[in-house]
PDB file of C-alpha atoms in Angstrom:
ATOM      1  CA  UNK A  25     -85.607  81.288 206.125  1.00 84.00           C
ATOM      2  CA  UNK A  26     -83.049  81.214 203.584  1.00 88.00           C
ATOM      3  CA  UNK A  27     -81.860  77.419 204.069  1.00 89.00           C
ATOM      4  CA  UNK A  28     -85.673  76.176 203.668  1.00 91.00           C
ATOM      5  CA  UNK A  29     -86.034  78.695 200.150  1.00 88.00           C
ATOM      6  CA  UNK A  30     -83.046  76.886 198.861  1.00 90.00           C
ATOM      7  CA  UNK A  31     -83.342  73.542 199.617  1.00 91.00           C
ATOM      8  CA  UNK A  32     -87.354  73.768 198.631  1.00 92.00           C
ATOM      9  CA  UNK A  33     -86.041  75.493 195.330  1.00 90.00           C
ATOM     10  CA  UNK A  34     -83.879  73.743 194.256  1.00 89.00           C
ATOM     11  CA  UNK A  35     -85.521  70.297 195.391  1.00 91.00           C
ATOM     12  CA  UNK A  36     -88.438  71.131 192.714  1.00 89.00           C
ATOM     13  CA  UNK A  37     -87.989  68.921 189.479  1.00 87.00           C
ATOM     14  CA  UNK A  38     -88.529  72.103 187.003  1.00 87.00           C
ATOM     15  CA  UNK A  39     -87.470  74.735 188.807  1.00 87.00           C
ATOM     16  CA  UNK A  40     -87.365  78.363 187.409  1.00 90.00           C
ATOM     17  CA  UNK A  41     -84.226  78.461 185.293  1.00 92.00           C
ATOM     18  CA  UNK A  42     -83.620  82.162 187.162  1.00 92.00           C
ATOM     19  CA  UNK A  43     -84.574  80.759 190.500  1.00 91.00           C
ATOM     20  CA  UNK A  44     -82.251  77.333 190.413  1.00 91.00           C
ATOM     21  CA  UNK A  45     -79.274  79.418 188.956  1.00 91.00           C
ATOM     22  CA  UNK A  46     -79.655  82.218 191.484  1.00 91.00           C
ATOM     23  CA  UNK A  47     -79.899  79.654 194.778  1.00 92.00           C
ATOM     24  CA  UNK A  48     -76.841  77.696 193.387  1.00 91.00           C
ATOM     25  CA  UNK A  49     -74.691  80.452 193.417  1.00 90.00           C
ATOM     26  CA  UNK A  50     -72.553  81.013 196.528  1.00 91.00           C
ATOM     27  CA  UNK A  51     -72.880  84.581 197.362  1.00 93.00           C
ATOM     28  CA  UNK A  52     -77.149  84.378 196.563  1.00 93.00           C
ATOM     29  CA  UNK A  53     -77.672  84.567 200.630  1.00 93.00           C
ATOM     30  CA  UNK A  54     -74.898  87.755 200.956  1.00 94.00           C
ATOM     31  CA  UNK A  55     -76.911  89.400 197.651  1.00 94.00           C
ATOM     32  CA  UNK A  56     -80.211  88.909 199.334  1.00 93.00           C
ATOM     33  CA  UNK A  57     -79.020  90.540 203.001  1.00 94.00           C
ATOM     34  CA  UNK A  58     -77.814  93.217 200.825  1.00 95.00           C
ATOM     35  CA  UNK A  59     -81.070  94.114 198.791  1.00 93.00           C
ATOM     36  CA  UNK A  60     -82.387  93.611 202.602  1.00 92.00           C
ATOM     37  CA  UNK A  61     -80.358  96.374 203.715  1.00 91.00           C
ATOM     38  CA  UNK A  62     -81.223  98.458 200.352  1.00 92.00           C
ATOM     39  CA  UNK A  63     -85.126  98.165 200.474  1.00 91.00           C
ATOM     40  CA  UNK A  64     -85.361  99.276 204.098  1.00 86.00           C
ATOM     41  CA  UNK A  65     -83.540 102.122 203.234  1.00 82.00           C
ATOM     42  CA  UNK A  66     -86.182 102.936 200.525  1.00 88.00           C
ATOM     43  CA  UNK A  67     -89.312 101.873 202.114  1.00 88.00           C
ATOM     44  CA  UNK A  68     -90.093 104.724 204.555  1.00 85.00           C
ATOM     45  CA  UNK A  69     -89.273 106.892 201.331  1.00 89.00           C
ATOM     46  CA  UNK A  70     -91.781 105.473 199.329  1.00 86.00           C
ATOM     47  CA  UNK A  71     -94.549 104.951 201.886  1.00 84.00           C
ATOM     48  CA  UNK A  72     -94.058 108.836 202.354  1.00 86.00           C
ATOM     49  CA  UNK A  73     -94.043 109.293 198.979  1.00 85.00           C
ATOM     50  CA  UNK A  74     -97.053 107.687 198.299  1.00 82.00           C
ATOM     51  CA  UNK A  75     -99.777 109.422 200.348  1.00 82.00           C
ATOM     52  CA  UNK A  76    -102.840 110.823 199.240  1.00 80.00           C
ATOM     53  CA  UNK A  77    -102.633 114.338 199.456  1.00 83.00           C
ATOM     54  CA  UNK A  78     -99.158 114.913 198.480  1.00 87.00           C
ATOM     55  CA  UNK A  79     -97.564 117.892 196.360  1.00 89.00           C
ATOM     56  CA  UNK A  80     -95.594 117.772 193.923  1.00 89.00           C
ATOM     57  CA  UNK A  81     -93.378 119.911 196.390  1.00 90.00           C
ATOM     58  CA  UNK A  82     -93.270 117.236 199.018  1.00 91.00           C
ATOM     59  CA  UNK A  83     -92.658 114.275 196.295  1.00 90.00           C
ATOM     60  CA  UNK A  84     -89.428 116.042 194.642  1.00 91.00           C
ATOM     61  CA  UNK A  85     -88.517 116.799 198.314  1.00 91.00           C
ATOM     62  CA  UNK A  86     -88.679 113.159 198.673  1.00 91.00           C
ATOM     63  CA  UNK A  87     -87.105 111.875 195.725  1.00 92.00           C
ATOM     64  CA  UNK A  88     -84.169 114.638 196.460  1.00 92.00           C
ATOM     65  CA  UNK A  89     -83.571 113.014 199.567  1.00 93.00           C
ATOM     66  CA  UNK A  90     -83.346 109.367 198.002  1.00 93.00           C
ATOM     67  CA  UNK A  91     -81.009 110.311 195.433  1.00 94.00           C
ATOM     68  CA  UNK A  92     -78.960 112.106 198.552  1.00 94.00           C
ATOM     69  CA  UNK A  93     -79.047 108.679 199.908  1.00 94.00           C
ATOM     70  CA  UNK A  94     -77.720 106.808 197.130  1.00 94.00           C
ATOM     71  CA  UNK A  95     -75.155 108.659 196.059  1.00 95.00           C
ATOM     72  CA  UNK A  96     -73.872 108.750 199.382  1.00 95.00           C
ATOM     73  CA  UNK A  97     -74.049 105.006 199.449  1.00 94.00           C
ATOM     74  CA  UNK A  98     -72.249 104.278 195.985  1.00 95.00           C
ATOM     75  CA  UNK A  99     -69.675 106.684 196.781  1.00 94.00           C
ATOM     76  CA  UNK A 100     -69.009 104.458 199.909  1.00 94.00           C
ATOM     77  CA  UNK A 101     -69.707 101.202 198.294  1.00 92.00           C
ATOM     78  CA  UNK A 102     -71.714 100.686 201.678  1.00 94.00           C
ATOM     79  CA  UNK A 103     -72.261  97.081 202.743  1.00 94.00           C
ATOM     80  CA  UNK A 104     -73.962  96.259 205.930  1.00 93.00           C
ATOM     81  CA  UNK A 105     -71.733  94.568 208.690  1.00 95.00           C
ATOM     82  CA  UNK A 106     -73.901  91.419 208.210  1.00 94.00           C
ATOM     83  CA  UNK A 107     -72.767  91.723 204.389  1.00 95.00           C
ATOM     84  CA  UNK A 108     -69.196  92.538 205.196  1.00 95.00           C
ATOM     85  CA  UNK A 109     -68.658  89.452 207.414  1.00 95.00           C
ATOM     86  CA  UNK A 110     -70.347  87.331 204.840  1.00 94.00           C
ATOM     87  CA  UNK A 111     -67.850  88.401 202.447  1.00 94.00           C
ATOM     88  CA  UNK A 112     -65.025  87.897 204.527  1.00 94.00           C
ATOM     89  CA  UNK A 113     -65.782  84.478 205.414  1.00 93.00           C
ATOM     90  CA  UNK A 114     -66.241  83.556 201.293  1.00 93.00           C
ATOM     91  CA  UNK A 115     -63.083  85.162 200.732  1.00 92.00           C
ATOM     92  CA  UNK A 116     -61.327  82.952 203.607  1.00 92.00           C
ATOM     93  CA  UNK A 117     -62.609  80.492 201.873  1.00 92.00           C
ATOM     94  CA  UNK A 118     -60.513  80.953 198.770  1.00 91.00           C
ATOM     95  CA  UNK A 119     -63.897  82.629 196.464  1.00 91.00           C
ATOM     96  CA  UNK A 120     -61.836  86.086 195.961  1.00 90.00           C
ATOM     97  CA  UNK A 121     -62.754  86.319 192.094  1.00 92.00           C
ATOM     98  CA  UNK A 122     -66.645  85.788 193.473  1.00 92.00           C
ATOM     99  CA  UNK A 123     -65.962  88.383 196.240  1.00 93.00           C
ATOM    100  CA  UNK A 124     -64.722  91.278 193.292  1.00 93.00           C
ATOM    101  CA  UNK A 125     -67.594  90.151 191.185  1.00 93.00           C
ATOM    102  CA  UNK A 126     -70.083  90.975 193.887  1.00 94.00           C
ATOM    103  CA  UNK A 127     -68.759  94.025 194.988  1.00 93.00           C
ATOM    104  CA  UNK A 128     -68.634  95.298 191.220  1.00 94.00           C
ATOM    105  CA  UNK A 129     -72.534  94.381 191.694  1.00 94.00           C
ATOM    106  CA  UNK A 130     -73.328  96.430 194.568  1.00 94.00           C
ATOM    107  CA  UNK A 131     -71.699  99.803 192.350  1.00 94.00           C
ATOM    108  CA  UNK A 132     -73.806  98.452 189.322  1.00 95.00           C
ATOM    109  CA  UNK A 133     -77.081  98.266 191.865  1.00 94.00           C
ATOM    110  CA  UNK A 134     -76.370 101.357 192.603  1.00 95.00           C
ATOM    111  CA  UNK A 135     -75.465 102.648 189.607  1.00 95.00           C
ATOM    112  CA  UNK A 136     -78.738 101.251 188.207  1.00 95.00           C
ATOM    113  CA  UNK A 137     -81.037 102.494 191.243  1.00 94.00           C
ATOM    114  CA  UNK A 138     -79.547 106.244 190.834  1.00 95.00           C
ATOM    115  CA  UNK A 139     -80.198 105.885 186.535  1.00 95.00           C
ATOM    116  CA  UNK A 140     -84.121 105.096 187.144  1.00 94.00           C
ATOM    117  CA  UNK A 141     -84.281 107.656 189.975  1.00 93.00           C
ATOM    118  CA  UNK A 142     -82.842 110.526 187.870  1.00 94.00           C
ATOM    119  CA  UNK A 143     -85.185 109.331 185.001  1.00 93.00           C
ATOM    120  CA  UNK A 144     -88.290 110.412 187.434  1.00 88.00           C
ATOM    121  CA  UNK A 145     -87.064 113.613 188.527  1.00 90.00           C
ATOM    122  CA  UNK A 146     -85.582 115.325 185.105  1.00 90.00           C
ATOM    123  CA  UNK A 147     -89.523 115.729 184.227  1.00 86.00           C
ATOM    124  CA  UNK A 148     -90.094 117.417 188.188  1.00 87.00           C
ATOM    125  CA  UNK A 149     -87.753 119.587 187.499  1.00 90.00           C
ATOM    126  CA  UNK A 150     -89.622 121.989 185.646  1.00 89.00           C
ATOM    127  CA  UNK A 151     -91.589 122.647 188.694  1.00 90.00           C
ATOM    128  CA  UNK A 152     -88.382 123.390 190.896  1.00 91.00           C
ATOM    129  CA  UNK A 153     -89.828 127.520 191.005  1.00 92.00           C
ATOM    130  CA  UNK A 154     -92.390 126.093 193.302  1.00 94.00           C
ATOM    131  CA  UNK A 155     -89.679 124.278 195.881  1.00 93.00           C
ATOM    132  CA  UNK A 156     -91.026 128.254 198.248  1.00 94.00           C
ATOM    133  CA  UNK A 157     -94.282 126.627 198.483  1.00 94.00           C
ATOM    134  CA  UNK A 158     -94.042 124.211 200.830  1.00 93.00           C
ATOM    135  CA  UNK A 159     -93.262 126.938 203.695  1.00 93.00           C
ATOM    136  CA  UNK A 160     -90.604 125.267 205.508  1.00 92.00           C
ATOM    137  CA  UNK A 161     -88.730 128.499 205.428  1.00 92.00           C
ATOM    138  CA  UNK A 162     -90.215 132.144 204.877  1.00 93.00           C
ATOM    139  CA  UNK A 163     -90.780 132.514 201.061  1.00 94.00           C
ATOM    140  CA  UNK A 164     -88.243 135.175 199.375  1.00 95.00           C
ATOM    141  CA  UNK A 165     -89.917 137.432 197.207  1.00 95.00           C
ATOM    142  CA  UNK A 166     -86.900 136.568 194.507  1.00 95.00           C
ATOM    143  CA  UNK A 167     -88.390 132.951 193.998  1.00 95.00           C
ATOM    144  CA  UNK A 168     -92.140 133.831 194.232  1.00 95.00           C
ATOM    145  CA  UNK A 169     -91.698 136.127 191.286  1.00 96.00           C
ATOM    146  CA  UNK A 170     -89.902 133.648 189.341  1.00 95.00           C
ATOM    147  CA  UNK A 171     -93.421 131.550 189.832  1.00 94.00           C
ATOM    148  CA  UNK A 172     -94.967 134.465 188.506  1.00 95.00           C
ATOM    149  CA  UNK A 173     -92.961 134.749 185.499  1.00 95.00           C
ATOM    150  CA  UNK A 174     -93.265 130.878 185.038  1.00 94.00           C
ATOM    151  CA  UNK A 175     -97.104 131.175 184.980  1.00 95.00           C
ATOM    152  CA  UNK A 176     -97.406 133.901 182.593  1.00 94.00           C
ATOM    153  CA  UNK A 177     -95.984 131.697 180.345  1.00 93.00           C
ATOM    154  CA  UNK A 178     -98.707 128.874 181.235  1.00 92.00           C
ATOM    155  CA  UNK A 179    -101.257 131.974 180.338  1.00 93.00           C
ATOM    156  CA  UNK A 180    -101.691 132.293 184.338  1.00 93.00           C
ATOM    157  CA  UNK A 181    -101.785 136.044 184.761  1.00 94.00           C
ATOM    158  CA  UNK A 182    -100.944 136.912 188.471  1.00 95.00           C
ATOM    159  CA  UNK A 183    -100.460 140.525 189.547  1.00 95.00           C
ATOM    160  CA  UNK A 184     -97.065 141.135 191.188  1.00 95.00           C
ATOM    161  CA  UNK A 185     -97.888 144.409 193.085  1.00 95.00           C
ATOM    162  CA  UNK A 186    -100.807 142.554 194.934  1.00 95.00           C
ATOM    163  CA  UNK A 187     -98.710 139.490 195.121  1.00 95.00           C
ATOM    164  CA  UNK A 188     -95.344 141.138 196.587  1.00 96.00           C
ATOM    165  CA  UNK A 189     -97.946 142.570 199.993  1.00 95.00           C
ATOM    166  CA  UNK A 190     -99.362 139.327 199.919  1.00 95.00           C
ATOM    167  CA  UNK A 191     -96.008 137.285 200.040  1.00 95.00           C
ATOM    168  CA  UNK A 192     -94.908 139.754 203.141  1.00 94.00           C
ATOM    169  CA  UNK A 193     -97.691 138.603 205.143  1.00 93.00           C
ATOM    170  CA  UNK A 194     -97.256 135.260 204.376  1.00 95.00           C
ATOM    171  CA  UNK A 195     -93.724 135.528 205.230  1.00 94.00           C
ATOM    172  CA  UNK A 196     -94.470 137.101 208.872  1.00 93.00           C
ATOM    173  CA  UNK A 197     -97.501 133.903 209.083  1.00 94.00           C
ATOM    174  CA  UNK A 198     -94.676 131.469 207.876  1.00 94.00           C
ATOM    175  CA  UNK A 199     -91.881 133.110 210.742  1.00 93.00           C
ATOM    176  CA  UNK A 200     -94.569 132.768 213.404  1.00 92.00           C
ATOM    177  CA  UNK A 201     -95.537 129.136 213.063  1.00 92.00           C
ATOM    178  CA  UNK A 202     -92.710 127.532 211.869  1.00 88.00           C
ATOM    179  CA  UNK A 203     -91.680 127.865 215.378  1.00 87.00           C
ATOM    180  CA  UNK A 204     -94.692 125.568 216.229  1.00 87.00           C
ATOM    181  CA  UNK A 205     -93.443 121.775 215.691  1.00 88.00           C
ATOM    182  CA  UNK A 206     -97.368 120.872 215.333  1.00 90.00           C
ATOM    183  CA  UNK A 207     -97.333 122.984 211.892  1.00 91.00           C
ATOM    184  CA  UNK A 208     -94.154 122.311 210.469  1.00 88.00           C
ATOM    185  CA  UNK A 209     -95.628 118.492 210.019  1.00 89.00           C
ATOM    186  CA  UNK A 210     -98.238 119.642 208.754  1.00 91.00           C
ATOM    187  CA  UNK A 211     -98.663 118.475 204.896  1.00 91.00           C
ATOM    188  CA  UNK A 212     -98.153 121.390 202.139  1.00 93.00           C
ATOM    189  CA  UNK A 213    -101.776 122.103 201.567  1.00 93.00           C
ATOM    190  CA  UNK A 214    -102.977 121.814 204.995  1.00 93.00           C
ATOM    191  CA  UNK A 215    -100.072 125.039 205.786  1.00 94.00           C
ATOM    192  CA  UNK A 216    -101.546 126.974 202.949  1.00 95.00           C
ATOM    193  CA  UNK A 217    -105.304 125.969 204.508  1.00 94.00           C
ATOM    194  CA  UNK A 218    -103.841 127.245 207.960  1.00 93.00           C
ATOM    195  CA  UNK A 219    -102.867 130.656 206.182  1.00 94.00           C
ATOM    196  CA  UNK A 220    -106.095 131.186 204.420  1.00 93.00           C
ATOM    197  CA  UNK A 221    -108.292 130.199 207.637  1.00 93.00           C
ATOM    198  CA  UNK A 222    -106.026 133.094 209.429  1.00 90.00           C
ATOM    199  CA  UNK A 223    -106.710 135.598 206.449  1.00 90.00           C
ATOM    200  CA  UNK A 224    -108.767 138.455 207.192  1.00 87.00           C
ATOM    201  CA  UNK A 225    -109.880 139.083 203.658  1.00 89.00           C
ATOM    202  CA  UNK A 226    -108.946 137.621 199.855  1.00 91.00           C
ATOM    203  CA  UNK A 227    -107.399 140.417 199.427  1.00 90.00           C
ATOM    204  CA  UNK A 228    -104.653 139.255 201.555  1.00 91.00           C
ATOM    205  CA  UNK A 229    -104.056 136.001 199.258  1.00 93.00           C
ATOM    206  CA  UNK A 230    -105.551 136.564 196.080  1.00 94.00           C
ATOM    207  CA  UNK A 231    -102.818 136.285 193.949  1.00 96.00           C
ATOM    208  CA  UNK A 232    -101.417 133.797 196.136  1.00 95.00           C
ATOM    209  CA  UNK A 233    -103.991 131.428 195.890  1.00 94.00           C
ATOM    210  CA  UNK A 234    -103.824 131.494 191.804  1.00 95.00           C
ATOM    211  CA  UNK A 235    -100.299 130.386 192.209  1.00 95.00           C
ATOM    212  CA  UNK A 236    -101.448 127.526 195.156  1.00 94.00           C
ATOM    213  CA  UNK A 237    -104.433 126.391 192.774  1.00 93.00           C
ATOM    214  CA  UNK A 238    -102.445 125.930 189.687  1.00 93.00           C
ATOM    215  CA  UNK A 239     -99.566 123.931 192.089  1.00 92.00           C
ATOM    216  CA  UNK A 240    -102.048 121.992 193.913  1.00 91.00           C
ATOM    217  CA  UNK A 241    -104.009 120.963 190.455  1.00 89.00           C
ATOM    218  CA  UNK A 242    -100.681 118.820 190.046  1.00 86.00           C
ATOM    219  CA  UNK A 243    -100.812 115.263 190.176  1.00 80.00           C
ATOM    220  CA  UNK A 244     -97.484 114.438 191.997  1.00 78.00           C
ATOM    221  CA  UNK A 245     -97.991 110.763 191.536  1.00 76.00           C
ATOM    222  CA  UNK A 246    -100.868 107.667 190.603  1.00 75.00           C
ATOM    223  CA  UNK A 247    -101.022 106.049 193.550  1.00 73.00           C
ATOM    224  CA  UNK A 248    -104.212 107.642 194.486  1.00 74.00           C
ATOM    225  CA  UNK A 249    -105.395 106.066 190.336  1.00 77.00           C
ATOM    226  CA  UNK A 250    -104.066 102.491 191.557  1.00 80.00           C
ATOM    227  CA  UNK A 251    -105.934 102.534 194.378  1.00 78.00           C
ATOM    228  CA  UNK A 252    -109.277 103.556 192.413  1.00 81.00           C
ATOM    229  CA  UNK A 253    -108.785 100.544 190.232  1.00 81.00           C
ATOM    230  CA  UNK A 254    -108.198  98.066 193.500  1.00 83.00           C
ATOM    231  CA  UNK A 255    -110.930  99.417 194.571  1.00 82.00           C
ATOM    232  CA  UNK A 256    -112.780  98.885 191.333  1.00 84.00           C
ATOM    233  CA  UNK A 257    -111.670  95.341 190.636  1.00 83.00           C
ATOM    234  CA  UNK A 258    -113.065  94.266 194.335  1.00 83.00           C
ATOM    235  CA  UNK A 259    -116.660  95.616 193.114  1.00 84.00           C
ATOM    236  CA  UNK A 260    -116.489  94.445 189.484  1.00 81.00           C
ATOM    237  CA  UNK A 261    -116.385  91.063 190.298  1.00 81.00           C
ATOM    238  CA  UNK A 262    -117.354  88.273 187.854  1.00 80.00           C
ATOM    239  CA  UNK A 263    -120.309  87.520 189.817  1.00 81.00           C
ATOM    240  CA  UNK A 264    -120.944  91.485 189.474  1.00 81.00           C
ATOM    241  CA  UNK A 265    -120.208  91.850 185.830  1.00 80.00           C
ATOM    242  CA  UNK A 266    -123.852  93.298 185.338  1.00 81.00           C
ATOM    243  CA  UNK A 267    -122.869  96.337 187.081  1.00 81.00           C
ATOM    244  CA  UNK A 268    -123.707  99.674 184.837  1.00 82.00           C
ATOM    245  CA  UNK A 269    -120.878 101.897 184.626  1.00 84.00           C
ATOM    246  CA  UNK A 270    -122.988 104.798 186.481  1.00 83.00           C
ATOM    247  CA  UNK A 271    -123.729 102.164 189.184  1.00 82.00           C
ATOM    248  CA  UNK A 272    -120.332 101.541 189.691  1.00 85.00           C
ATOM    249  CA  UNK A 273    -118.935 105.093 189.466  1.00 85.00           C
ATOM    250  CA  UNK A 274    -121.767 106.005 192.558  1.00 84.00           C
ATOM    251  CA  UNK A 275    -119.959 103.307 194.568  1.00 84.00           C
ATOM    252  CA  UNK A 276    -116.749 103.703 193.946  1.00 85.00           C
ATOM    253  CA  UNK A 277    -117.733 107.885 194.708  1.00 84.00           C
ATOM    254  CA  UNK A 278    -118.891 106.585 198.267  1.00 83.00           C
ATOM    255  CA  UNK A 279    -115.820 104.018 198.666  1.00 82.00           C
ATOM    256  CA  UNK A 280    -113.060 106.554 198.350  1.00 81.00           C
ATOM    257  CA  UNK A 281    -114.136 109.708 199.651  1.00 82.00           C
ATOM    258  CA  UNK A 282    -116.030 108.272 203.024  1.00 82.00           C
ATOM    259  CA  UNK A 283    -113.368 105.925 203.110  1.00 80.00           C
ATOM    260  CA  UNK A 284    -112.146 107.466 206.587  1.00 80.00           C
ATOM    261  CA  UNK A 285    -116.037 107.301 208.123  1.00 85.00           C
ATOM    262  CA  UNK A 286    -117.060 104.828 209.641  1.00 87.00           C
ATOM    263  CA  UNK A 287    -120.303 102.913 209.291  1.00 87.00           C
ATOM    264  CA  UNK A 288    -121.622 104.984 212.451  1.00 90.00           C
ATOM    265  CA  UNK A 289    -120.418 107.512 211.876  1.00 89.00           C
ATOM    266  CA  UNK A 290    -121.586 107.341 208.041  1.00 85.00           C
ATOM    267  CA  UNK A 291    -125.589 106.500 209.862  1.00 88.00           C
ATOM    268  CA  UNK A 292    -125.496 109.014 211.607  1.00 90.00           C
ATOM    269  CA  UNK A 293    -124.783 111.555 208.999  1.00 86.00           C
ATOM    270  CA  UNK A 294    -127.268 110.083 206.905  1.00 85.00           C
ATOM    271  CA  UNK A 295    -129.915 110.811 209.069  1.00 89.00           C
ATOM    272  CA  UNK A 296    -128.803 114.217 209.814  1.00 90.00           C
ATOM    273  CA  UNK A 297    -128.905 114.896 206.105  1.00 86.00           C
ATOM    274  CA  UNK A 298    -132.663 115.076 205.148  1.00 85.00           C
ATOM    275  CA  UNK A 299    -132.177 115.815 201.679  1.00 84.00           C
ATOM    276  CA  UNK A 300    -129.941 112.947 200.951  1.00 80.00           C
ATOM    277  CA  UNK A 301    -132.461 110.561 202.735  1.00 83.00           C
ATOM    278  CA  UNK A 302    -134.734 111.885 200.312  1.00 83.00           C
ATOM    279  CA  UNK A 303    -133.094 110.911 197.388  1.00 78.00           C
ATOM    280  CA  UNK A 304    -132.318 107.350 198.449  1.00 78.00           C
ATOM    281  CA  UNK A 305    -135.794 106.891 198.833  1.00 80.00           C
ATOM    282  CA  UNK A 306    -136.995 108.617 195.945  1.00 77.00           C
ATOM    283  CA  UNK A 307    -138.066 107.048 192.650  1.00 72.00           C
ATOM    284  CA  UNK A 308    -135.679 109.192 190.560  1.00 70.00           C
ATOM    285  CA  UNK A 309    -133.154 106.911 190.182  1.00 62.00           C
ATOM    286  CA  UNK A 310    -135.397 104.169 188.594  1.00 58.00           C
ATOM    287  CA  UNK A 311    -136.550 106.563 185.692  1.00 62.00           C
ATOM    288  CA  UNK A 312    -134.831 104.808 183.100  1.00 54.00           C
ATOM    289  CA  UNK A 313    -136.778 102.158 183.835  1.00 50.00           C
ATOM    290  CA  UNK A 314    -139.593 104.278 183.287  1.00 57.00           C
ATOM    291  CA  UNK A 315    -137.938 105.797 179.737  1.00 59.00           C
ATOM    292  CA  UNK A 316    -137.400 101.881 178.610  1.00 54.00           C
ATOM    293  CA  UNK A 317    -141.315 100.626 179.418  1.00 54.00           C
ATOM    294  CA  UNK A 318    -142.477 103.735 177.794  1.00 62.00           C
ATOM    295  CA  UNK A 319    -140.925 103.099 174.352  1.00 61.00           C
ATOM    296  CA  UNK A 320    -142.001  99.497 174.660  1.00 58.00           C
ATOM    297  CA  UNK A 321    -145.021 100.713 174.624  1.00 61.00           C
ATOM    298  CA  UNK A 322    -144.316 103.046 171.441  1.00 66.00           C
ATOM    299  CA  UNK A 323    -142.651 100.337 169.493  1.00 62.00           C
ATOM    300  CA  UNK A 324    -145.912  98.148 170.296  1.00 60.00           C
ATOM    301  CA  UNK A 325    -148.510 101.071 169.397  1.00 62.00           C
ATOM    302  CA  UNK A 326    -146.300 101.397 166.254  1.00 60.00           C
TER     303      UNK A 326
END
């Protein structure tokens, strides 16, 4: 498509200044199979990075993993092969001060990638006691009690005694399943749900789960906030602008968190749940009507 985007570009009569310079430059294909290359890398990350129940475990896991990535790739100065024979053929043709500019670019992309990455993580890093938690190794008693120490500070008061039992049993649970491919994909809190549903007691993960509730209270990132407000703007519409705040908080409620239902499977709970049925059709919901007509009424008496 890249012939069609410059000749429509640049055949406009006020063209973006960016745009027009960008498309008459030489090397604006090579820089575009480049970012190609770059982005595809990233995506997967990102799309992984981004889902709903994630911890803040699993996100610095993540962003660990991109910066591996990175760094690997400045310290190469990689270049796809569809790149590399791009450049070649430029510099055949006699653009060899173009071809050192653009590789300078590539370490400055990278450069400039790696700066905004590490700007992200410094904050995460205050969480890095936690790393244990997401069970994709038996926990070591060494970093759980840093995690204790950590949230005394936060006014979190966990017992260590209990906790150091507690942490052997989860260590045996952890040995035994990570041997099971099934659970090791398993998200972070849906391994800690596993261990609690296997409990016998709360005595065998009290103190444990004061540790997983403060961790899981995180918010690791907003995507889950972005996609309330999407949600939001598709509801308060223009042609909607009446909406009351409560009326559009009680959709928005049903929107997100039946959002994996569907609409038979949502009718059929709904007559399952008799109580719920009779709220819909209760009058309960209309009585500030009710509160409005009866100081009418007071204001006309007066």
């Amino acid at each position: 498509m890249f012939p069609a985007l410059k000749a429509f570009f640049l055949s406009q009569q006020k063209p973006p200044i960016v745009i027009k310079k960008f498309f008459e430059n030489k090397f604006s294909e090579i820089y575009l199979w480049h970012m190609l290359s770059l982005m595809s890398a990233l995506h997967t990350h990102i799309q992984d990075m981004e889902k709903e129940k994630n911890s803040i475990m699993e996100v610095k896991k993540i962003m660990n993993s991109i910066h591996t990535i990175l760094l690997e790739r400045k310290s190469n100065n990689f270049m796809s092969l569809k790149v590399k024979g791009l450049l070649a053929q430029k510099r055949s043709d006699g653009l060899g001060k173009e071809y050192d500019q653009f590789c300078a670019d590539v370490q400055g992309l990278y450069s400039t990638c790696l700066e905004y990455l590490e700007k992200w993580m410094t904050p995460m890093e205050e969480f890095s006691t936690f790393t244990w938690m997401d069970l994709s190794e038996p926990p070591e008693w060494n970093d759980v009690e840093a995690c204790i120490k950590f949230l005394g500070e936060k006014g979190v008061v966990i017992d260590d005694v209990k906790c150091f039992d507690q942490v052997t049993n989860l260590k045996r649970f952890t040995e035994r399943c990570n041997r099971d491919e099934e659970f090791s994909g398993l998200q972070v809190h849906q391994k800690w749900t596993k261990y609690v549903e296997k409990a016998k007691s709360i005595a065998c993960y009290s103190e444990l789960l004061k540790i997983a509730q403060f961790v899981f209270a995180l918010s690791s990132h907003n995507a889950n906030v972005e996609r309330v407000f999407s949600l939001m703007q598709s509801q308060w519409t223009k042609e909607r602008n009446q909406l009351s705040v409560e009326s559009l908080k009680g959709i928005l409620f049903v929107q997100y968190n039946l959002k994996d239902m569907s609409c038979k499977d949502f009718h059929a709970y709904l007559l399952s749940n008799r109580k719920l049925l009779g709220k819909i059709s209760s009058t309960a919901k209309y009585r500030w009507a009710d509160k409005e007509d009866e100081e009418e009424k007071q204001d006309e008496e007066d």
